[in-house]
């Protein structure tokens, strides 16, 4: 069957308008060796990096799979960087964690172990391990180098709000909404200590001053602080003896001692929202739901001891004057350990213009630099001194690159080179090529509709208070404000002759206006204005108004669910369109004035004929429709709905062509360029999405098949739980079962079946004395010549973080054959030895009982044990030799550079001495 109709595909191109997303934190990153200039923030599914000095967007980090996936709507909710700043970890709202290289923007690893949104994310000091916490009440420790999960920390009964490494003691701390703070051993993955110092949810957790202090924030103004120290052997022996002799359950003797140091009182009201520390972990910043950001600096032991002695000296002077001395005073004067007030010093607080969402800071020798992301889509950059100065300096503020509130309306210019957006506080003009904001016009009320006038030099804006604004784009000024309607102005539409416009408002009227030039009083300057010609009185409030391209008919959608059509010249009633059960939110008329399409809140699209007013077809959608637009010179159109979807339809065949990647939340408006090559949309997630028409053909049957495949991929074929044959009933792996792990398991099972079948055919041909059978087609496709290379290639293709889940999905008979097939792989030295040995160890640990119960597997296990030990030692020796060789080469290069630099300095010094001597000789002569 041939292709009956072919379309061209629209694809997501770029996003803009987001400076910083309120649901994601902000972090400093290192680019080009600079650590206090660039910050990374979340922007829906992408991560964007801002240059604070130039107020410029320098990089966008995006996952190609998320960009091309139209059914998955996730957003970035958590960011974390390594101490060196070379890598960034990104946590998403579906529990996925990705790591990226900041220099290239390429993805390094993918970790899937959570079932819900990421709430906490942090690296260890060296950047080798990553800890993630989620709303599913669990935390997972990941090995970033090996790209695998190490431990799943299960024990909290509430959302995990904080995860921190204590590198000095090889521990991890987690905090949760269940009011507890837990200590976990990284070696065993078990919890050995729980702090129950809070009576409400614990919202933040920070480690300060070389892993010595723990600071946790709760629902009150108190930041509770604990001091961590290593338990000495004498105290450990005493606690162990108490544990053995006591009938009650005491706190088990652990490797660390955690003592309550006191509390830091915040000045801001309400609960703690978030906290952050610098790379040295000496400065802490915390904030609540308000505009106040508070900073605390944790001093070293020497400075804290000096403060204690100063306090004791002052107290001794006061006590000598009072001639009073009690036991408490004597104990304080004999105190040798600094208290919390000696260790912690307050820095000047920062008061912002709007509510704070998150903050991050970097510290140099004399100053603290703080970046703050606010709820109004702005970034502020502050600097304050580490000394006694109370001055807080605002260095930069990034605000012009986005609206302060949600964008409600959007429109293209006539030349398709610019876009105009309107929010509740301003109207902005954007360049389509660079996506930079060119003009910003502040307004007094929220914009309801926009209309670009011919020539692209003026725009008309309808406001919520019924005013009609005439705006000069070049000057960025409001020329005139006209009280067009008594209530909100909901619709502006340009007449086809481009000499006037019609407006519809909530006061049940439609007005006809004519464009004219008026002379300003006292000057010769002429400006654009509007002259009111006629008014059409109606019985219901107007939702929207449209004029047919032939300038003969006026269509008005009313609040009573009907669309009334009038003659344009006389405003006489022509016909009514009945059928919708809820009001029509938007409508459009085709270029040939033959059909009109209406989008209603009743989740239906109706296609009507303008000759008799008959309904050609009724199309049903899943959500309330918000806007509808024809593609110029075609009968194809786009719709947006409250599910965030943007759909492409064909009014001739009455079918949906394509569903584009939509918004997170409601999609409010959309505009199609005059040439039909671009579509732009705005939504509740405060991002403006631009789509581009490509030359890629699209066939409806293929598109429907692909959508069905995506729907099937949403559900796991083997269920959510992992069943282990003959193994433990509950296996808490760090990873979770995913669609990709199921596909990888299918690929591995297919590989084993192909190998088994090929070996059987090979053995049969040898017995019969005939030629060897040809290689299977799939082995030829993988460009391998032997079955061992084929199996090794499949193992390498399995994602490292999903290897355990893939092995558990295999049936037991295939596991036995797989382990037998690993013997020839271990007989040869190759770079894929690590996943092979990992697979072997995991299978033996997990399925030891059923494997050891099979008699035929015992000699195979012995052989695998010998080979795995031998090859692992050989590979380890090879890696060690290469490492030390590289270290030797590096040291040699450093020595050569040092000698070269010294030689250059000596030569320069001698040259300066010669020039100085020559000058002195010339002067003496």
Short mmCIF file of C-alpha atoms in Angstrom, two decimals, residues 2 10 32 163 190 241 249 275 311 351 430 434 607 620 640 687 800:
data_model
loop_
_atom_site.label_atom_id
_atom_site.label_comp_id
_atom_site.label_asym_id
_atom_site.label_seq_id
_atom_site.Cartn_x
_atom_site.Cartn_y
_atom_site.Cartn_z
CA UNK A 2 1.43 3.38 -1.00
CA UNK A 10 7.87 19.34 13.74
CA UNK A 32 37.91 27.41 32.35
CA UNK A 163 22.45 13.17 52.46
CA UNK A 190 24.00 -0.58 57.66
CA UNK A 241 31.21 -3.74 79.09
CA UNK A 249 19.34 -1.80 75.41
CA UNK A 275 21.07 25.29 53.35
CA UNK A 311 35.38 35.55 77.27
CA UNK A 351 18.02 40.72 52.44
CA UNK A 430 12.53 38.12 21.74
CA UNK A 434 19.41 34.16 19.39
CA UNK A 607 -14.71 21.55 12.59
CA UNK A 620 -12.09 14.33 21.27
CA UNK A 640 -2.78 23.07 23.20
CA UNK A 687 9.27 27.99 29.89
CA UNK A 800 27.12 -0.94 34.02
#
